[in-house]
Coordinates of C-alpha atoms in Angstrom, one line a residue:
Chain X
M657 CA -81.7 78.9 -71.5
L658 CA -82.1 75.6 -69.7
R659 CA -85.5 74.1 -68.6
S660 CA -86.9 75.5 -65.4
D661 CA -86.9 72.0 -63.7
Q662 CA -83.2 71.7 -64.4
I663 CA -82.5 75.1 -63.1
L664 CA -84.5 74.4 -59.9
A665 CA -82.8 71.1 -59.3
T666 CA -79.5 72.9 -59.3
V667 CA -80.8 75.7 -57.1
E668 CA -82.0 73.1 -54.6
M669 CA -78.6 71.4 -54.6
I670 CA -76.7 74.6 -54.0
Q671 CA -79.0 76.4 -51.6
K672 CA -80.6 73.8 -49.5
E673 CA -78.5 70.7 -49.5
N674 CA -75.1 71.7 -48.2
L675 CA -73.4 71.6 -51.6
D676 CA -69.9 72.9 -51.2
V677 CA -66.4 72.3 -52.6
R678 CA -64.8 70.5 -49.6
T679 CA -61.3 71.5 -50.4
V680 CA -59.1 73.1 -53.0
T681 CA -55.6 71.9 -52.3
M682 CA -52.5 73.4 -53.8
G683 CA -49.6 70.9 -54.3
I684 CA -46.2 72.5 -54.2
N685 CA -42.9 70.7 -55.0
L686 CA -40.3 71.4 -52.3
L687 CA -37.5 69.2 -53.7
D688 CA -35.6 72.3 -54.9
C689 CA -35.7 73.9 -51.4
R690 CA -33.0 71.7 -49.8
G691 CA -30.3 74.2 -48.7
G692 CA -26.8 73.6 -47.2
D693 CA -28.3 73.6 -43.7
I694 CA -31.6 73.6 -41.9
D695 CA -31.8 77.4 -41.7
A696 CA -31.3 77.8 -45.5
T697 CA -33.8 75.0 -46.2
C698 CA -36.5 76.5 -44.0
D699 CA -36.0 79.9 -45.5
R700 CA -36.4 78.5 -49.1
I701 CA -39.5 76.5 -48.1
K702 CA -41.2 79.6 -46.7
K703 CA -40.3 81.7 -49.8
K704 CA -41.5 79.0 -52.2
I705 CA -44.8 78.4 -50.5
F706 CA -45.5 82.1 -50.3
S707 CA -44.6 82.6 -54.0
Y708 CA -47.1 80.1 -55.1
A709 CA -49.8 80.4 -52.4
G710 CA -49.7 84.1 -51.5
N711 CA -53.0 84.8 -53.4
F712 CA -54.4 81.3 -53.1
V713 CA -57.0 81.8 -50.3
A714 CA -58.1 85.2 -51.7
T715 CA -58.6 83.7 -55.2
C716 CA -60.6 80.7 -53.8
N717 CA -62.8 83.1 -51.9
E718 CA -63.3 85.3 -55.0
M719 CA -64.4 82.3 -57.1
S720 CA -66.6 81.0 -54.2
R721 CA -68.4 84.4 -54.2
K722 CA -68.6 84.5 -58.0
Y723 CA -70.3 81.1 -58.2
G724 CA -72.1 81.2 -54.9
I725 CA -70.6 77.9 -53.8
P726 CA -68.5 77.8 -50.6
V727 CA -65.0 76.4 -50.7
V728 CA -64.8 75.0 -47.2
N729 CA -61.1 74.4 -47.0
K730 CA -58.1 75.9 -48.7
R731 CA -55.1 73.6 -48.2
I732 CA -51.5 73.0 -49.2
A733 CA -49.8 69.7 -49.9
V734 CA -46.0 69.5 -50.2
T735 CA -43.5 67.0 -51.4
P736 CA -43.0 64.2 -48.7
I737 CA -40.8 66.0 -46.3
A738 CA -38.4 63.1 -45.7
L739 CA -37.3 63.5 -49.3
V740 CA -36.8 67.3 -48.9
G741 CA -34.9 66.9 -45.7
A742 CA -32.6 64.1 -46.8
G743 CA -29.7 63.8 -44.4
F744 CA -31.4 65.9 -41.7
H745 CA -31.9 64.6 -38.1
K746 CA -34.9 64.4 -35.8
E747 CA -34.6 67.9 -34.4
D748 CA -34.2 69.3 -38.0
F749 CA -37.5 67.6 -39.0
V750 CA -39.2 69.3 -36.1
R751 CA -37.9 72.6 -37.4
L752 CA -39.2 71.8 -40.8
A753 CA -42.6 71.0 -39.3
V754 CA -42.6 74.4 -37.5
T755 CA -41.5 76.1 -40.7
L756 CA -44.4 74.5 -42.7
D757 CA -46.8 75.5 -39.9
E758 CA -45.6 79.1 -40.1
A759 CA -45.8 79.1 -43.9
A760 CA -49.3 77.7 -43.8
S761 CA -50.3 80.5 -41.4
S762 CA -48.6 83.2 -43.5
V763 CA -50.7 82.3 -46.6
G764 CA -53.9 81.7 -44.5
V765 CA -54.6 78.1 -45.4
D766 CA -56.5 75.8 -43.1
I767 CA -54.1 72.8 -43.1
L768 CA -50.9 71.8 -44.7
G769 CA -50.1 68.1 -45.6
G770 CA -46.9 66.4 -46.7
F771 CA -45.0 66.0 -43.5
S772 CA -44.6 62.5 -44.9
A773 CA -42.4 59.7 -46.1
Q774 CA -42.7 56.7 -48.4
V775 CA -41.1 53.6 -46.9
E776 CA -43.1 50.7 -48.3
K777 CA -40.0 48.7 -49.1
G778 CA -37.3 50.0 -46.9
M779 CA -36.3 52.9 -44.7
T780 CA -33.3 55.2 -45.0
A781 CA -31.5 56.7 -42.0
T782 CA -33.4 59.9 -42.8
D783 CA -36.7 58.1 -42.9
R784 CA -36.0 56.8 -39.4
E785 CA -35.1 60.3 -38.2
Y786 CA -38.3 61.6 -39.7
I787 CA -40.4 58.9 -38.0
A788 CA -38.8 59.7 -34.7
S789 CA -39.7 63.4 -35.1
I790 CA -43.4 62.9 -35.8
P791 CA -44.7 63.0 -32.2
E792 CA -42.8 66.2 -31.3
A793 CA -43.4 67.8 -34.8
L794 CA -47.2 67.3 -34.7
A795 CA -47.4 68.3 -31.0
A796 CA -45.5 71.5 -31.7
T797 CA -47.6 72.6 -34.7
D798 CA -51.3 73.4 -35.4
K799 CA -51.8 73.1 -39.2
V800 CA -49.3 70.4 -40.2
C801 CA -50.6 67.0 -41.1
A802 CA -48.4 63.9 -41.4
S803 CA -48.7 60.7 -43.4
I804 CA -46.6 57.7 -44.2
N805 CA -46.9 55.1 -46.9
I806 CA -45.7 51.8 -45.5
A807 CA -47.2 49.4 -48.0
T808 CA -48.0 49.0 -51.7
T809 CA -49.4 46.3 -53.9
Q810 CA -46.1 46.3 -55.8
K811 CA -43.8 46.1 -52.8
G812 CA -45.8 44.5 -50.0
I813 CA -45.8 45.7 -46.4
N814 CA -42.7 47.1 -44.6
M815 CA -43.2 45.3 -41.3
D816 CA -40.4 47.2 -39.6
A817 CA -42.1 50.5 -40.3
L818 CA -45.4 49.0 -39.3
A819 CA -44.0 48.1 -35.9
M820 CA -42.9 51.7 -35.4
M821 CA -46.3 53.0 -36.3
G822 CA -48.1 51.7 -33.2
R823 CA -45.4 53.2 -31.0
T824 CA -45.4 56.5 -32.9
I825 CA -49.2 56.8 -32.7
K826 CA -49.1 56.1 -28.9
E827 CA -46.3 58.6 -28.3
L828 CA -48.1 61.2 -30.4
A829 CA -51.4 60.8 -28.6
E830 CA -49.6 61.0 -25.2
K831 CA -47.7 64.1 -26.2
T832 CA -51.1 65.7 -26.9
A833 CA -52.9 64.1 -24.0
H834 CA -54.1 67.5 -22.9
Q835 CA -56.1 67.6 -26.1
D836 CA -57.3 64.0 -25.8
G837 CA -54.6 62.8 -28.1
F838 CA -55.5 65.1 -30.9
G839 CA -52.1 64.8 -32.4
A840 CA -53.0 61.3 -33.7
A841 CA -55.8 62.8 -35.7
K842 CA -53.2 64.6 -37.8
F843 CA -51.3 61.4 -38.7
V844 CA -52.4 58.7 -41.1
V845 CA -50.7 55.5 -42.2
F846 CA -51.3 54.5 -45.9
C847 CA -51.1 51.6 -48.3
N848 CA -50.9 52.7 -52.0
Q849 CA -51.0 56.4 -51.0
P850 CA -51.9 58.6 -54.0
G851 CA -49.7 61.6 -54.8
D852 CA -52.6 63.8 -55.8
N853 CA -55.1 63.4 -52.9
P854 CA -56.4 66.8 -51.8
F855 CA -57.9 65.5 -48.5
M856 CA -56.3 65.5 -45.1
A857 CA -54.5 64.2 -43.2
G858 CA -53.1 62.3 -46.2
A859 CA -52.5 64.9 -48.8
I860 CA -49.0 65.0 -50.3
H861 CA -47.5 66.5 -53.5
G862 CA -46.2 63.3 -55.1
V863 CA -42.8 63.3 -56.8
E864 CA -44.4 62.5 -60.1
E865 CA -46.3 65.9 -60.1
A866 CA -45.4 69.2 -61.7
D867 CA -43.9 72.1 -59.6
A868 CA -47.3 73.2 -58.5
V869 CA -50.8 71.8 -59.1
L870 CA -54.3 72.4 -57.9
N871 CA -56.5 69.4 -56.8
V872 CA -60.1 69.6 -55.8
G873 CA -62.0 67.5 -53.3
V874 CA -65.8 67.6 -53.8
S875 CA -68.2 66.9 -51.1
G876 CA -71.9 66.1 -51.2
P877 CA -73.2 63.4 -48.8
G878 CA -75.9 65.8 -47.9
V879 CA -76.8 66.5 -51.5
I880 CA -77.0 62.7 -52.2
A881 CA -79.0 62.0 -49.1
R882 CA -81.6 64.7 -50.0
A883 CA -81.8 63.5 -53.6
L884 CA -82.4 59.9 -52.4
E885 CA -85.1 61.1 -49.9
R886 CA -86.8 63.0 -52.7
L887 CA -86.8 60.0 -55.0
I888 CA -88.1 57.7 -52.3
H889 CA -90.8 60.3 -51.3
H890 CA -92.1 60.4 -54.9
H891 CA -92.5 56.5 -54.9
P892 CA -94.6 55.8 -51.8
E893 CA -96.0 52.6 -53.2
P894 CA -94.0 49.5 -52.3
G895 CA -92.3 47.9 -55.3
T896 CA -92.2 51.0 -57.4
L897 CA -88.6 51.8 -56.7
Q898 CA -85.7 49.4 -56.9
L899 CA -82.0 49.6 -55.9
D900 CA -80.7 50.2 -59.4
E901 CA -82.8 53.3 -59.6
L902 CA -81.4 54.6 -56.3
A903 CA -77.9 53.9 -57.6
E904 CA -78.7 55.8 -60.8
E905 CA -79.9 58.8 -58.6
I906 CA -76.6 58.7 -56.7
K907 CA -74.7 58.6 -60.0
Q908 CA -76.5 61.6 -61.5
T909 CA -76.3 63.6 -58.3
T910 CA -72.6 62.9 -58.1
F911 CA -72.2 64.1 -61.7
R912 CA -73.7 67.5 -60.8
V913 CA -71.6 67.8 -57.6
T914 CA -68.4 66.9 -59.4
R915 CA -69.1 69.4 -62.1
C916 CA -69.4 72.2 -59.6
G917 CA -66.0 71.2 -58.1
E918 CA -64.4 71.0 -61.5
L919 CA -65.8 74.5 -62.4
I920 CA -64.5 76.2 -59.2
G921 CA -61.1 74.3 -59.4
R922 CA -60.5 75.3 -62.9
A923 CA -61.5 78.9 -62.3
V924 CA -59.0 79.1 -59.4
S925 CA -56.4 77.4 -61.5
K926 CA -56.9 79.8 -64.4
S927 CA -56.8 82.8 -62.2
L928 CA -53.6 81.7 -60.4
G929 CA -51.9 80.4 -63.5
I930 CA -51.3 77.0 -61.8
E931 CA -52.0 73.7 -63.6
F932 CA -55.3 72.0 -62.7
G933 CA -54.7 68.4 -61.4
V934 CA -57.6 66.3 -60.5
V935 CA -61.0 66.2 -59.0
D936 CA -61.1 63.7 -56.1
L937 CA -64.6 62.2 -56.2
S938 CA -64.8 61.3 -52.6
L939 CA -67.9 61.7 -50.5
A940 CA -66.5 63.5 -47.5
P941 CA -68.8 63.9 -44.6
T942 CA -68.6 66.6 -41.9
P943 CA -70.0 66.6 -38.4
T944 CA -72.8 68.9 -39.5
V945 CA -76.2 67.4 -39.3
G946 CA -77.4 66.5 -42.8
D947 CA -73.9 66.1 -44.2
S948 CA -73.3 62.5 -43.3
V949 CA -72.4 59.4 -45.2
G950 CA -73.9 57.3 -42.3
E951 CA -77.3 58.8 -43.0
I952 CA -77.2 57.4 -46.5
F953 CA -77.0 53.8 -45.1
K954 CA -80.2 54.4 -43.2
I955 CA -82.0 56.0 -46.2
L956 CA -81.0 53.0 -48.3
G957 CA -82.5 50.5 -45.9
V958 CA -80.6 49.5 -42.8
D959 CA -82.0 50.6 -39.5
A960 CA -78.6 50.6 -37.8
I961 CA -75.2 51.5 -39.4
G962 CA -73.2 48.4 -39.2
A963 CA -76.2 46.0 -39.5
P964 CA -75.9 43.3 -42.2
G965 CA -76.3 44.9 -45.6
S966 CA -74.1 47.9 -44.6
T967 CA -71.1 46.7 -46.6
A968 CA -73.2 46.0 -49.7
I969 CA -74.8 49.5 -49.4
L970 CA -71.4 51.1 -49.2
A971 CA -70.1 49.1 -52.1
M972 CA -73.0 50.4 -54.3
L973 CA -72.6 53.9 -53.0
N974 CA -68.9 54.0 -53.7
D975 CA -69.3 52.6 -57.2
A976 CA -72.2 54.9 -58.1
V977 CA -70.2 57.9 -56.9
K978 CA -67.2 56.9 -59.1
K979 CA -69.4 56.3 -62.1
G980 CA -71.1 59.7 -61.8
G981 CA -68.0 61.6 -61.1
I982 CA -65.6 60.1 -63.7
F983 CA -67.8 61.2 -66.6
A984 CA -68.2 64.7 -65.0
S985 CA -64.6 65.5 -64.7
K986 CA -61.8 65.7 -67.3
T987 CA -59.3 64.3 -64.8
V988 CA -60.1 62.4 -61.7
G989 CA -57.7 61.1 -59.1
G990 CA -56.8 61.1 -55.4
L991 CA -58.8 58.7 -53.3
S992 CA -62.2 59.0 -55.1
G993 CA -64.8 57.1 -53.2
A994 CA -66.9 57.3 -50.0
F995 CA -65.2 58.2 -46.8
I996 CA -66.3 56.7 -43.4
P997 CA -64.3 58.8 -40.9
V998 CA -66.1 57.9 -37.7
M999 CA -65.5 61.1 -35.7
E1000 CA -66.1 63.4 -38.6
D1001 CA -69.6 61.9 -39.4
A1002 CA -72.2 62.4 -36.7
M1003 CA -74.2 59.4 -37.6
L1004 CA -71.3 57.0 -37.7
A1005 CA -70.2 58.3 -34.4
E1006 CA -73.7 57.7 -33.0
A1007 CA -73.6 54.1 -34.3
V1008 CA -70.4 53.6 -32.4
G1009 CA -72.1 54.8 -29.2
E1010 CA -75.1 52.5 -29.8
G1011 CA -72.8 49.6 -30.3
S1012 CA -74.0 48.8 -33.9
L1013 CA -70.7 49.7 -35.5
C1014 CA -67.7 47.8 -34.4
L1015 CA -64.1 47.8 -35.6
E1016 CA -64.5 44.5 -37.4
K1017 CA -67.5 45.8 -39.4
L1018 CA -65.7 49.0 -40.2
E1019 CA -62.8 47.0 -41.5
A1020 CA -65.0 45.0 -43.7
M1021 CA -66.6 48.2 -45.0
T1022 CA -63.2 49.6 -45.9
C1023 CA -62.8 46.7 -48.4
V1024 CA -65.4 48.4 -50.6
C1025 CA -64.9 52.1 -50.1
S1026 CA -62.0 54.5 -50.3
V1027 CA -59.5 55.0 -47.5
G1028 CA -60.0 52.9 -44.4
L1029 CA -60.2 53.0 -40.6
D1030 CA -60.4 56.7 -40.4
M1031 CA -60.7 58.9 -37.3
V1032 CA -61.5 56.0 -35.0
A1033 CA -61.0 56.8 -31.3
I1034 CA -59.8 53.8 -29.3
P1035 CA -59.0 53.4 -25.6
G1036 CA -55.7 55.0 -24.5
S1037 CA -54.8 51.7 -22.8
V1038 CA -54.5 49.8 -26.0
D1039 CA -50.9 48.7 -26.5
A1040 CA -48.7 49.8 -29.5
D1041 CA -48.5 46.3 -31.0
T1042 CA -52.2 45.9 -31.1
I1043 CA -52.4 49.3 -32.9
S1044 CA -49.7 48.2 -35.4
A1045 CA -51.6 44.9 -35.9
I1046 CA -54.9 46.7 -36.7
I1047 CA -53.0 48.8 -39.2
A1048 CA -51.4 45.6 -40.6
D1049 CA -54.9 44.2 -41.4
E1050 CA -55.9 47.4 -43.1
M1051 CA -52.7 47.5 -45.1
A1052 CA -53.2 43.9 -46.2
L1053 CA -56.7 44.8 -47.5
G1054 CA -55.1 47.5 -49.7
V1055 CA -52.2 45.4 -50.8
I1056 CA -54.3 42.4 -51.9
N1057 CA -57.2 44.5 -53.4
C1058 CA -54.9 47.0 -55.3
K1059 CA -56.5 49.9 -53.6
T1060 CA -55.7 52.7 -51.2
T1061 CA -56.3 51.9 -47.6
A1062 CA -55.3 53.9 -44.5
A1063 CA -55.6 54.0 -40.8
R1064 CA -56.0 57.0 -38.6
L1065 CA -56.5 55.7 -35.1
I1066 CA -56.5 57.9 -32.0
P1067 CA -55.7 56.1 -28.7
V1068 CA -57.2 58.7 -26.3
P1069 CA -55.0 58.9 -23.2
G1070 CA -56.7 58.1 -20.0
K1071 CA -60.0 57.3 -21.6
E1072 CA -61.8 54.0 -22.1
A1073 CA -64.4 52.6 -24.4
G1074 CA -67.7 54.4 -24.4
E1075 CA -66.3 57.7 -23.1
L1076 CA -66.8 60.7 -25.4
V1077 CA -64.0 62.5 -27.1
N1078 CA -64.6 65.8 -28.9
F1079 CA -62.0 67.6 -31.1
G1080 CA -64.4 70.2 -32.4
G1081 CA -64.7 71.6 -35.9
L1082 CA -64.4 69.3 -38.9
F1083 CA -62.5 66.7 -36.7
G1084 CA -65.8 66.0 -34.9
A1085 CA -66.6 63.9 -31.9
S1086 CA -67.3 60.3 -31.0
P1087 CA -67.6 57.8 -28.2
I1088 CA -64.4 55.7 -27.9
M1089 CA -64.8 52.4 -29.8
A1090 CA -64.4 49.2 -27.8
L1091 CA -61.7 46.8 -29.1
K1092 CA -61.7 43.1 -28.8
N1093 CA -58.6 40.9 -28.6
V1094 CA -56.3 43.6 -27.3
G1095 CA -52.7 42.5 -26.5
K1096 CA -52.7 39.3 -28.5
S1097 CA -50.7 40.3 -31.6
S1098 CA -47.3 41.2 -30.3
R1099 CA -45.6 38.0 -31.6
F1100 CA -46.8 38.8 -35.1
I1101 CA -45.6 42.4 -35.0
A1102 CA -42.2 41.4 -33.6
W1103 CA -41.2 39.5 -36.7
G1104 CA -40.4 42.7 -38.6
G1105 CA -38.9 42.5 -42.1
R1106 CA -41.3 42.6 -45.0
M1107 CA -44.6 41.0 -46.0
P1108 CA -44.0 40.1 -49.6
A1109 CA -45.9 41.6 -52.4
P1110 CA -48.8 39.5 -53.6
I1111 CA -48.6 37.3 -56.7
H1112 CA -50.9 39.5 -58.8
S1113 CA -48.5 42.4 -58.4
F1114 CA -46.0 40.8 -60.8
K1115 CA -47.4 41.9 -64.1
N1116 CA -44.3 42.9 -66.0
Chain P
M270 CA -77.9 94.9 -100.0
R271 CA -80.8 92.7 -98.9
K272 CA -83.5 94.2 -96.7
Q273 CA -83.8 92.9 -93.1
M274 CA -87.3 92.5 -91.5
I275 CA -88.4 91.4 -88.1
I276 CA -91.8 89.6 -88.4
S277 CA -93.9 88.6 -85.5
V278 CA -97.0 86.4 -85.8
M279 CA -99.6 85.3 -83.3
S280 CA -102.3 82.7 -83.8
K281 CA -104.3 80.0 -82.2
D282 CA -102.0 77.0 -82.3
R283 CA -102.5 74.2 -84.9
P284 CA -100.2 72.0 -87.0
G285 CA -98.8 73.8 -90.0
I286 CA -98.4 77.4 -88.9
I287 CA -94.7 77.6 -89.3
A288 CA -94.9 75.7 -92.7
S289 CA -97.5 78.2 -94.0
I290 CA -95.7 81.3 -92.8
T291 CA -92.2 80.3 -94.0
G292 CA -93.8 79.1 -97.3
A293 CA -95.2 82.6 -97.9
I294 CA -91.8 84.1 -97.1
Y295 CA -90.0 81.6 -99.3
R296 CA -92.2 82.4 -102.3
L297 CA -91.2 86.1 -101.8
G298 CA -87.5 85.0 -102.0
G299 CA -87.0 85.6 -98.2
D300 CA -84.3 83.9 -96.3
V301 CA -85.1 83.2 -92.6
A302 CA -82.0 84.0 -90.5
D303 CA -83.5 83.2 -87.1
L304 CA -86.9 82.1 -85.7
N305 CA -88.2 81.7 -82.2
Q306 CA -91.6 80.3 -81.3
T307 CA -93.4 79.5 -78.2
V308 CA -96.9 78.2 -77.3
L309 CA -98.8 79.4 -74.3
C310 CA -102.4 78.4 -73.4
G311 CA -103.0 77.1 -76.9
Y312 CA -101.7 80.3 -78.6
L313 CA -98.6 80.3 -80.7
T314 CA -96.4 83.3 -81.1
M315 CA -93.3 83.5 -83.2
I316 CA -90.7 86.1 -84.2
L317 CA -88.6 85.8 -87.3
S318 CA -85.6 87.6 -88.7
V319 CA -85.8 87.5 -92.5
S320 CA -83.9 89.1 -95.4
F321 CA -85.5 89.9 -98.7
E322 CA -84.5 91.5 -102.0
P323 CA -84.6 95.3 -101.8
E324 CA -87.8 95.6 -103.9
V325 CA -89.9 93.5 -101.5
T326 CA -91.9 95.7 -99.1
K327 CA -93.5 95.2 -95.7
E328 CA -96.9 95.4 -97.5
D329 CA -95.9 92.5 -99.8
V330 CA -95.0 90.3 -96.9
L331 CA -98.2 91.3 -95.0
A332 CA -100.3 90.5 -98.1
A333 CA -98.6 87.1 -98.6
I334 CA -99.2 86.1 -94.9
S335 CA -102.7 87.4 -95.0
H336 CA -103.5 85.3 -98.0
I337 CA -102.7 82.0 -96.2
K338 CA -105.9 80.1 -95.7
T339 CA -106.5 79.5 -92.0
D340 CA -109.4 79.2 -89.5
C341 CA -107.9 81.7 -87.1
K342 CA -106.5 84.8 -88.6
F343 CA -102.8 85.6 -88.0
E344 CA -102.0 88.7 -86.1
V345 CA -98.9 90.0 -87.9
S346 CA -96.5 92.8 -87.2
I347 CA -93.6 93.7 -89.4
K348 CA -90.6 96.0 -88.9
E349 CA -87.9 96.9 -91.3
V350 CA -84.5 97.1 -89.6
A351 CA -81.7 99.2 -91.0
H352 CA -78.9 96.7 -90.5
N353 CA -78.2 93.0 -89.9
P354 CA -79.4 92.4 -86.4
E355 CA -76.7 89.7 -85.8
E356 CA -74.2 92.6 -85.7
T357 CA -75.7 94.0 -82.6
E358 CA -76.5 90.7 -80.8
I359 CA -73.3 90.0 -79.0
E360 CA -73.7 87.4 -76.3
P361 CA -72.5 88.8 -73.0
P362 CA -69.5 86.8 -71.7
E363 CA -71.1 86.0 -68.4
T364 CA -74.8 85.7 -67.6
Y365 CA -76.7 84.9 -64.4
I366 CA -79.8 82.9 -63.6
L367 CA -82.3 84.4 -61.3
T368 CA -85.0 82.1 -59.9
V369 CA -88.2 83.0 -58.1
Q370 CA -90.4 80.6 -56.3
G371 CA -93.4 81.1 -54.1
P372 CA -97.2 81.0 -53.9
N373 CA -99.0 82.5 -56.9
K374 CA -100.2 86.1 -56.6
A375 CA -100.5 89.1 -58.9
G376 CA -97.5 91.2 -59.6
I377 CA -94.6 88.7 -59.2
V378 CA -93.3 89.1 -62.8
H379 CA -93.7 92.9 -62.6
G380 CA -91.9 93.1 -59.3
I381 CA -88.9 91.1 -60.5
S382 CA -88.7 92.8 -63.9
Q383 CA -89.0 96.2 -62.2
F384 CA -86.1 95.2 -59.9
C385 CA -84.1 94.3 -63.0
F386 CA -85.0 97.6 -64.7
E387 CA -84.1 99.7 -61.7
H388 CA -80.6 98.0 -61.6
N389 CA -80.1 98.3 -65.4
I390 CA -80.2 94.5 -65.8
N391 CA -81.2 93.2 -69.2
I392 CA -83.5 90.1 -69.2
L393 CA -82.3 87.8 -72.0
D394 CA -84.7 85.0 -71.4
L395 CA -87.6 84.3 -69.0
A396 CA -89.8 81.3 -68.4
T397 CA -92.5 80.8 -65.8
T398 CA -94.5 77.8 -64.7
L399 CA -97.6 77.6 -62.4
K400 CA -98.2 74.3 -60.7
N401 CA -100.3 73.6 -57.6
D402 CA -100.6 77.3 -57.1
Q403 CA -96.8 77.6 -56.8
Y404 CA -95.3 80.1 -59.2
T405 CA -91.8 79.5 -60.5
M406 CA -89.9 81.9 -62.7
A407 CA -86.4 81.6 -64.1
L408 CA -84.7 84.5 -65.8
Q409 CA -81.4 84.7 -67.7
L410 CA -79.8 88.0 -67.0
D411 CA -77.1 90.2 -68.4
L412 CA -75.5 92.2 -65.6
T413 CA -72.8 93.9 -67.7
R414 CA -74.7 97.3 -67.7
S415 CA -75.6 97.2 -64.1
A416 CA -73.6 99.3 -61.6
S417 CA -74.3 96.8 -58.8
S418 CA -72.0 93.8 -58.1
V419 CA -73.4 90.3 -57.8
E420 CA -72.8 90.4 -54.0
T421 CA -74.8 93.6 -53.7
L422 CA -77.6 92.2 -55.9
Q423 CA -77.7 89.0 -53.8
K424 CA -78.1 91.0 -50.6
E425 CA -80.8 93.2 -52.1
L426 CA -82.6 90.1 -53.4
E427 CA -82.4 88.5 -49.9
E428 CA -84.2 91.6 -48.6
Y429 CA -86.7 91.4 -51.6
S430 CA -87.3 87.7 -50.7
R431 CA -88.1 88.6 -47.1
Q432 CA -90.5 91.4 -48.0
S433 CA -92.3 89.6 -50.9
N434 CA -92.5 86.1 -49.3
L435 CA -90.8 84.7 -52.4
T436 CA -87.6 82.7 -52.6
V437 CA -85.4 84.7 -55.0
M438 CA -81.9 83.6 -55.9
I439 CA -79.3 84.6 -58.3
Q440 CA -76.5 82.3 -59.4
H441 CA -73.9 82.3 -62.2
N442 CA -75.1 80.7 -65.4
D443 CA -72.0 78.5 -65.6
I444 CA -73.2 76.5 -62.6
F445 CA -76.4 75.5 -64.4
Q446 CA -74.6 74.7 -67.6
V447 CA -72.0 72.4 -66.0
T448 CA -74.6 70.6 -63.9
N449 CA -77.0 70.0 -66.7
E450 CA -75.1 69.7 -69.9
V451 CA -72.9 66.8 -70.9
S452 CA -70.1 68.9 -72.5
L453 CA -67.8 70.8 -70.2
H454 CA -67.3 74.3 -71.4

């Protein structure tokens, strides 16, 4: 048997520190579901999803009970739908979204991702039909999430698609104005989108994947925060604890958290007979008190999130999480890093309200963490080109730094900076962030075409 | 066919006890198959599984250990076993870890072990520590013979926690293995 102190450390982590597996996401290939018409296609999609995921939720719940660790979300990611629906028109894509929504409900998953396209270099006629369908498709469904990859380090940025993004997001928010623009919370724009990310809204089942695969997203900001607090508490004398020791604590805690995710994921995979894909090592916060990435900033020494030092802290946190997780898991992938989704993290949202966290600082922080400008509520009056331009900056960070970046911006119709928006549940709440320099980027967005790939992408 | 014996020895702890005991066994032609020892409050206790030639008797082993020169006399107990104990010791496929934490008081170990007994749960390993008047106990359990499911046991232990003012939890052993060991099973 293990030593008592090791046993107790694990007990603390599970019982008192919000340890959970944030998501088990089943990726399902739908490329073989294209039928002769939309009816046949929808029928095949439903059957295929049910055939793989019929017992998925029950199996996750069974493993969760067996090991005593909650699996918070059970999700499905499918092949980017623009590929599945090649040749279909806008209204057909809306039908596909509704079908996916029904399929998700029939198997009892929380969310389904993959209402997506990959247009980093160019757009087909189908891609344009798909983009045109996004506002209506997401307004007509509850569980479907959409994402689009408009940039890669290899290909640069598709500026035509980028220009469409601002307009799409505005239209989507306005179509769901009665829910404060909630539709926009289900749509994310990517650079270097991975095909095995289990987290929403950006989960897809990449075309490089097997027919079905299980990916796991671990959680654990609460566990890391408590571990750091304990370490600091045991070193009350100034000078007895340095930053490298705090980084080491994060690393070791992440190791344990990741191992739990791997254990549950592999157990579900074995039980369902579906290949295990990756563990995504991301630190994903929830609006629950004590489960915040923002809290870790304060524990590590800045009195306000967004104060100088915040980017450095996030860089260290992100790196330590990767180091701990990569050794813990046989296969890692997805986004793997710390998330800073403003609305989903109570302390980040609070920092927006206090004015300490602004868009520019968030953007700087996204240079050193996974993903990007995530779940940021902005005034509904901001014009489409400004939204596209904010996304352009975020895409450029990803392209140049060879990393995934994304933007999930919510222009809240009829509301201005400082007003509160609340989506409830895991989507959270936040004051609307004030933006500077609105309406000054239209000439840049109007160029269209492509922003060329950077010199360091040419490695052949 | 060699003869199997289980030997238990207790003594005040000092350097050289295991060397002396296993030396006496070796001189009798004994082969130590397994040995487990622990030290508590300055006293050592060990249990050995040993095989001998058929002509060696319990009395021979006892005499050999008794002749070891030592300040504190060994308390020895020997049992002959009919068959190789390894044959019956099959590790259960799944084990659980039960932890108990709370202020020290009389009857904690008895209460928990009685709970296990009443539910036909076998205790495979048990360790306790007392620090700052806080008592901690960790048990490795085999539930295969118990009629209760883990969920039922968890609910009953929650009730037990409330009544006894102790924090009692049961969790699958795999969780502890994967979070504390380098290799991924």
